[in-house]
Amino acid sequence: AQRVTQPEKLLSVFKGAPVELKCNYSYSGSPELFWYVQYSRQRLQLLLRHISRESIKGFTADLNKGETSFHLKKPFAQEEDSAMYYCALSIQTGANNLFFGTGTRLTVIP
Amino acid sequence: KAGVTQTPRYLIKTRGQQVTLSCSPISGHRSVSWYQQTPGQGLQFLFEYFSETQRNKGNFPGRFSGRQFSNSRSEMNVSTLELGDSALYLCASSPGPPDNEQFFGPGTRLTVL
């Protein structure tokens, strides 16, 4: 069965420091991987997905099929990056049944 | 464009009752998905509707059902409510294949007493 693991519930970094939010998945096929973000008092929204290979708000994530990981990285954290981050997986290309990890709350310390 | 709207935003019910939640997708979006969010289980997929047909279903009991109308609006129904059904229910819409970027609504907070 498919599973998404985010090992850190809480992560604190100083402003300007690099940040990496970990995501590991288990699925025998070829999944689509996503990162969703929820800022305080806002809705859950898509941050990025592996198929687009974009950099959004300075964040990047590379799908590593060998390590079954999709870690989210940013070289210099900003205070506005403080939010809840969810890694999600879809087992069907183009489908909308996402399997979410439990989330990591990132706090950027000024 | 207006975002995804969900009504009601808050709901209190007692065990054994049933409840219907509503979701209006972004104009032009044909896919609507529902998720349950609880502190213990996190975000869990309930079901997805596309062009009035259930396309995918999560691992929830038959008490949870849904439907989609011709205007893409969707409802989900939970019958014989249990205490464990207390949760935030999120709806998300997307244009439909091949674009599966989901846009989430604010959620309906259901409390079962």
mmCIF file of C-alpha atoms in Angstrom:
data_model
loop_
_atom_site.group_PDB
_atom_site.id
_atom_site.type_symbol
_atom_site.label_atom_id
_atom_site.label_comp_id
_atom_site.label_asym_id
_atom_site.label_seq_id
_atom_site.Cartn_x
_atom_site.Cartn_y
_atom_site.Cartn_z
ATOM 1 C CA ALA A 1 0.000 0.000 0.000
ATOM 2 C CA GLN A 2 1.089 3.566 -0.561
ATOM 3 C CA ARG A 3 2.348 5.632 2.330
ATOM 4 C CA VAL A 4 3.886 9.067 2.829
ATOM 5 C CA THR A 5 6.145 9.732 5.794
ATOM 6 C CA GLN A 6 7.208 13.101 7.082
ATOM 7 C CA PRO A 7 9.487 12.276 9.997
ATOM 8 C CA GLU A 8 9.557 15.763 11.546
ATOM 9 C CA LYS A 9 6.404 17.166 13.091
ATOM 10 C CA LEU A 10 8.154 20.394 14.018
ATOM 11 C CA LEU A 11 11.155 22.101 12.462
ATOM 12 C CA SER A 12 12.683 25.398 13.498
ATOM 13 C CA VAL A 13 15.380 27.241 11.586
ATOM 14 C CA PHE A 14 16.838 30.721 11.763
ATOM 15 C CA LYS A 15 16.120 33.272 9.082
ATOM 16 C CA GLY A 16 18.664 32.981 6.314
ATOM 17 C CA ALA A 17 19.560 29.385 7.153
ATOM 18 C CA PRO A 18 18.927 26.518 4.743
ATOM 19 C CA VAL A 19 15.865 24.441 5.313
ATOM 20 C CA GLU A 20 15.025 20.890 4.306
ATOM 21 C CA LEU A 21 11.704 19.228 4.982
ATOM 22 C CA LYS A 22 11.887 15.495 4.565
ATOM 23 C CA CYS A 23 9.388 13.323 2.766
ATOM 24 C CA ASN A 24 9.674 9.621 2.075
ATOM 25 C CA TYR A 25 7.121 7.523 0.312
ATOM 26 C CA SER A 26 6.373 3.905 -0.312
ATOM 27 C CA TYR A 27 4.728 2.864 -3.526
ATOM 28 C CA SER A 28 5.794 0.264 -6.013
ATOM 29 C CA GLY A 29 4.689 2.156 -9.097
ATOM 30 C CA SER A 30 5.467 5.606 -10.475
ATOM 31 C CA PRO A 31 3.740 8.170 -8.287
ATOM 32 C CA GLU A 32 3.183 11.843 -8.663
ATOM 33 C CA LEU A 33 4.558 13.780 -5.695
ATOM 34 C CA PHE A 34 3.400 17.129 -4.398
ATOM 35 C CA TRP A 35 4.131 19.608 -1.651
ATOM 36 C CA TYR A 36 1.180 21.518 -0.221
ATOM 37 C CA VAL A 37 1.492 24.421 2.201
ATOM 38 C CA GLN A 38 -0.917 25.983 4.658
ATOM 39 C CA TYR A 39 -0.055 29.427 5.988
ATOM 40 C CA SER A 40 -1.685 30.699 9.145
ATOM 41 C CA ARG A 41 -5.422 31.250 8.650
ATOM 42 C CA GLN A 42 -5.197 30.369 4.968
ATOM 43 C CA ARG A 43 -6.292 27.436 2.884
ATOM 44 C CA LEU A 44 -4.214 24.502 1.916
ATOM 45 C CA GLN A 45 -2.518 25.307 -1.393
ATOM 46 C CA LEU A 46 -0.200 23.626 -3.830
ATOM 47 C CA LEU A 47 3.427 24.669 -3.476
ATOM 48 C CA LEU A 48 5.010 22.501 -6.135
ATOM 49 C CA ARG A 49 4.902 19.110 -7.816
ATOM 50 C CA HIS A 50 7.665 16.997 -9.203
ATOM 51 C CA ILE A 51 6.414 16.829 -12.770
ATOM 52 C CA SER A 52 6.655 20.580 -13.243
ATOM 53 C CA ARG A 53 10.186 20.812 -11.836
ATOM 54 C CA GLU A 54 9.537 24.444 -10.954
ATOM 55 C CA SER A 55 11.019 26.499 -8.153
ATOM 56 C CA ILE A 56 8.271 28.227 -6.193
ATOM 57 C CA LYS A 57 9.070 30.893 -3.603
ATOM 58 C CA GLY A 58 12.655 29.643 -3.698
ATOM 59 C CA PHE A 59 11.659 26.079 -2.814
ATOM 60 C CA THR A 60 12.711 23.089 -4.847
ATOM 61 C CA ALA A 61 12.107 19.375 -4.499
ATOM 62 C CA ASP A 62 13.674 16.531 -6.412
ATOM 63 C CA LEU A 63 12.095 13.134 -6.736
ATOM 64 C CA ASN A 64 14.652 10.483 -5.835
ATOM 65 C CA LYS A 65 13.176 7.178 -6.899
ATOM 66 C CA GLY A 66 16.120 5.201 -5.550
ATOM 67 C CA GLU A 67 15.646 6.566 -2.045
ATOM 68 C CA THR A 68 11.872 7.047 -2.526
ATOM 69 C CA SER A 69 12.179 10.576 -1.263
ATOM 70 C CA PHE A 70 10.875 13.983 -2.248
ATOM 71 C CA HIS A 71 12.529 16.375 0.178
ATOM 72 C CA LEU A 72 11.657 20.076 0.043
ATOM 73 C CA LYS A 73 14.574 22.482 0.172
ATOM 74 C CA LYS A 74 15.237 26.189 0.307
ATOM 75 C CA PRO A 75 18.711 27.693 0.607
ATOM 76 C CA PHE A 76 17.746 30.726 2.695
ATOM 77 C CA ALA A 77 14.652 30.568 4.894
ATOM 78 C CA GLN A 78 12.445 33.641 5.269
ATOM 79 C CA GLU A 79 10.040 34.458 8.086
ATOM 80 C CA GLU A 80 7.102 34.218 5.687
ATOM 81 C CA ASP A 81 7.980 30.575 5.072
ATOM 82 C CA SER A 82 6.626 29.694 8.507
ATOM 83 C CA ALA A 83 3.724 27.371 7.788
ATOM 84 C CA MET A 84 2.501 23.789 7.803
ATOM 85 C CA TYR A 85 3.906 21.723 4.943
ATOM 86 C CA TYR A 86 2.369 18.515 3.644
ATOM 87 C CA CYS A 87 3.906 16.058 1.264
ATOM 88 C CA ALA A 88 1.374 14.170 -0.866
ATOM 89 C CA LEU A 89 1.355 11.347 -3.365
ATOM 90 C CA SER A 90 -0.955 10.374 -6.170
ATOM 91 C CA ILE A 91 -0.740 6.881 -7.571
ATOM 92 C CA GLN A 92 -2.562 7.770 -10.768
ATOM 93 C CA THR A 93 -1.281 10.372 -13.169
ATOM 94 C CA GLY A 94 -3.832 13.117 -13.421
ATOM 95 C CA ALA A 95 -5.949 11.738 -10.596
ATOM 96 C CA ASN A 96 -6.999 13.661 -7.544
ATOM 97 C CA ASN A 97 -6.906 11.043 -4.809
ATOM 98 C CA LEU A 98 -3.975 12.295 -2.793
ATOM 99 C CA PHE A 99 -2.308 10.453 0.055
ATOM 100 C CA PHE A 100 -0.924 12.990 2.510
ATOM 101 C CA GLY A 101 1.839 12.817 5.038
ATOM 102 C CA THR A 102 1.179 14.035 8.553
ATOM 103 C CA GLY A 103 2.794 17.381 7.903
ATOM 104 C CA THR A 104 5.738 19.373 9.224
ATOM 105 C CA ARG A 105 5.276 22.691 10.956
ATOM 106 C CA LEU A 106 8.124 24.968 9.955
ATOM 107 C CA THR A 107 8.976 27.949 12.106
ATOM 108 C CA VAL A 108 11.508 30.459 10.879
ATOM 109 C CA ILE A 109 13.064 32.333 13.765
ATOM 110 C CA PRO A 110 13.861 36.000 13.068
ATOM 111 C CA LYS B 1 -12.283 33.694 -10.018
ATOM 112 C CA ALA B 2 -14.030 32.908 -6.787
ATOM 113 C CA GLY B 3 -12.423 30.150 -4.797
ATOM 114 C CA VAL B 4 -13.895 26.893 -3.604
ATOM 115 C CA THR B 5 -16.700 27.477 -1.136
ATOM 116 C CA GLN B 6 -18.012 25.088 1.451
ATOM 117 C CA THR B 7 -21.177 25.302 3.486
ATOM 118 C CA PRO B 8 -21.806 25.266 6.303
ATOM 119 C CA ARG B 9 -18.503 26.239 7.881
ATOM 120 C CA TYR B 10 -19.385 24.803 11.266
ATOM 121 C CA LEU B 11 -21.809 22.095 12.268
ATOM 122 C CA ILE B 12 -22.705 20.387 15.514
ATOM 123 C CA LYS B 13 -24.598 17.108 15.436
ATOM 124 C CA THR B 14 -25.307 14.289 17.845
ATOM 125 C CA ARG B 15 -24.503 10.625 17.458
ATOM 126 C CA GLY B 16 -26.851 8.771 15.180
ATOM 127 C CA GLN B 17 -27.837 11.798 13.143
ATOM 128 C CA GLN B 18 -26.912 12.326 9.537
ATOM 129 C CA VAL B 19 -25.302 15.352 7.917
ATOM 130 C CA THR B 20 -24.892 16.801 4.443
ATOM 131 C CA LEU B 21 -22.005 19.053 3.509
ATOM 132 C CA SER B 22 -21.855 21.111 0.363
ATOM 133 C CA CYS B 23 -19.014 22.200 -1.885
ATOM 134 C CA SER B 24 -19.060 24.630 -4.799
ATOM 135 C CA PRO B 25 -15.971 24.286 -6.994
ATOM 136 C CA ILE B 26 -14.174 26.991 -8.894
ATOM 137 C CA SER B 27 -16.078 27.884 -12.038
ATOM 138 C CA GLY B 28 -15.036 25.580 -14.863
ATOM 139 C CA HIS B 29 -13.608 22.888 -12.615
ATOM 140 C CA ARG B 30 -15.151 19.489 -13.162
ATOM 141 C CA SER B 31 -13.429 17.440 -10.492
ATOM 142 C CA VAL B 32 -14.263 17.615 -6.804
ATOM 143 C CA SER B 33 -12.471 15.650 -4.110
ATOM 144 C CA TRP B 34 -13.279 15.329 -0.434
ATOM 145 C CA TYR B 35 -10.860 14.821 2.438
ATOM 146 C CA GLN B 36 -11.247 14.281 6.157
ATOM 147 C CA GLN B 37 -8.719 15.924 8.456
ATOM 148 C CA THR B 38 -8.326 14.827 12.067
ATOM 149 C CA PRO B 39 -5.495 15.325 14.581
ATOM 150 C CA GLY B 40 -4.968 11.585 14.834
ATOM 151 C CA GLN B 41 -5.207 10.464 11.214
ATOM 152 C CA GLY B 42 -4.271 13.623 9.374
ATOM 153 C CA LEU B 43 -5.641 14.243 5.895
ATOM 154 C CA GLN B 44 -7.404 11.255 4.400
ATOM 155 C CA PHE B 45 -8.972 10.989 0.971
ATOM 156 C CA LEU B 46 -12.689 10.225 0.975
ATOM 157 C CA PHE B 47 -13.752 10.266 -2.681
ATOM 158 C CA GLU B 48 -13.473 12.105 -5.956
ATOM 159 C CA TYR B 49 -16.176 13.009 -8.422
ATOM 160 C CA PHE B 50 -15.656 13.952 -12.023
ATOM 161 C CA SER B 51 -18.481 14.789 -14.396
ATOM 162 C CA GLU B 52 -21.062 13.485 -11.907
ATOM 163 C CA THR B 53 -19.328 10.101 -11.562
ATOM 164 C CA GLN B 54 -17.370 8.819 -8.610
ATOM 165 C CA ARG B 55 -13.894 8.259 -9.999
ATOM 166 C CA ASN B 56 -12.024 7.217 -6.881
ATOM 167 C CA LYS B 57 -12.947 6.196 -3.367
ATOM 168 C CA GLY B 58 -10.912 6.085 -0.192
ATOM 169 C CA ASN B 59 -11.065 3.575 2.591
ATOM 170 C CA PHE B 60 -14.085 4.813 4.491
ATOM 171 C CA PRO B 61 -17.246 2.947 5.521
ATOM 172 C CA GLY B 62 -20.391 3.091 3.466
ATOM 173 C CA ARG B 63 -21.868 5.651 5.873
ATOM 174 C CA PHE B 64 -19.849 8.181 3.904
ATOM 175 C CA SER B 65 -21.301 8.941 0.508
ATOM 176 C CA GLY B 66 -21.282 11.733 -1.986
ATOM 177 C CA ARG B 67 -22.594 12.966 -5.246
ATOM 178 C CA GLN B 68 -21.939 15.581 -7.861
ATOM 179 C CA PHE B 69 -24.441 17.604 -9.777
ATOM 180 C CA SER B 70 -24.396 18.698 -13.401
ATOM 181 C CA ASN B 71 -23.064 22.116 -12.384
ATOM 182 C CA SER B 72 -20.128 20.325 -10.666
ATOM 183 C CA ARG B 73 -21.299 21.246 -7.179
ATOM 184 C CA SER B 74 -20.854 18.345 -4.811
ATOM 185 C CA GLU B 75 -22.341 17.131 -1.576
ATOM 186 C CA MET B 76 -21.140 14.570 0.864
ATOM 187 C CA ASN B 77 -23.360 12.800 3.334
ATOM 188 C CA VAL B 78 -22.493 11.002 6.521
ATOM 189 C CA SER B 79 -25.203 8.835 8.029
ATOM 190 C CA THR B 80 -25.451 7.454 11.550
ATOM 191 C CA LEU B 81 -22.824 9.825 12.881
ATOM 192 C CA GLU B 82 -20.228 8.561 15.327
ATOM 193 C CA LEU B 83 -18.046 10.559 17.708
ATOM 194 C CA GLY B 84 -15.046 9.672 15.573
ATOM 195 C CA ASP B 85 -16.553 11.480 12.599
ATOM 196 C CA SER B 86 -15.722 14.797 14.257
ATOM 197 C CA ALA B 87 -13.276 16.373 11.862
ATOM 198 C CA LEU B 88 -12.558 19.101 9.380
ATOM 199 C CA TYR B 89 -13.944 18.092 6.002
ATOM 200 C CA LEU B 90 -12.111 19.648 3.084
ATOM 201 C CA CYS B 91 -13.276 19.888 -0.449
ATOM 202 C CA ALA B 92 -10.918 20.480 -3.360
ATOM 203 C CA SER B 93 -11.642 21.185 -6.981
ATOM 204 C CA SER B 94 -9.496 20.836 -10.063
ATOM 205 C CA PRO B 95 -10.080 21.424 -13.762
ATOM 206 C CA GLY B 96 -9.979 17.733 -14.604
ATOM 207 C CA PRO B 97 -7.528 15.590 -16.560
ATOM 208 C CA PRO B 98 -4.781 16.191 -17.352
ATOM 209 C CA ASP B 99 -4.622 19.125 -14.908
ATOM 210 C CA ASN B 100 -4.871 17.755 -11.398
ATOM 211 C CA GLU B 101 -3.814 20.787 -9.397
ATOM 212 C CA GLN B 102 -6.282 20.876 -6.546
ATOM 213 C CA PHE B 103 -7.648 24.053 -5.010
ATOM 214 C CA PHE B 104 -8.929 23.608 -1.493
ATOM 215 C CA GLY B 105 -11.877 25.147 0.247
ATOM 216 C CA PRO B 106 -11.839 26.437 3.823
ATOM 217 C CA GLY B 107 -13.455 23.282 5.166
ATOM 218 C CA THR B 108 -16.481 22.410 7.250
ATOM 219 C CA ARG B 109 -15.797 21.743 10.910
ATOM 220 C CA LEU B 110 -18.105 18.946 12.063
ATOM 221 C CA THR B 111 -18.464 18.214 15.747
ATOM 222 C CA VAL B 112 -20.370 15.125 16.811
ATOM 223 C CA LEU B 113 -21.579 15.091 20.411
#
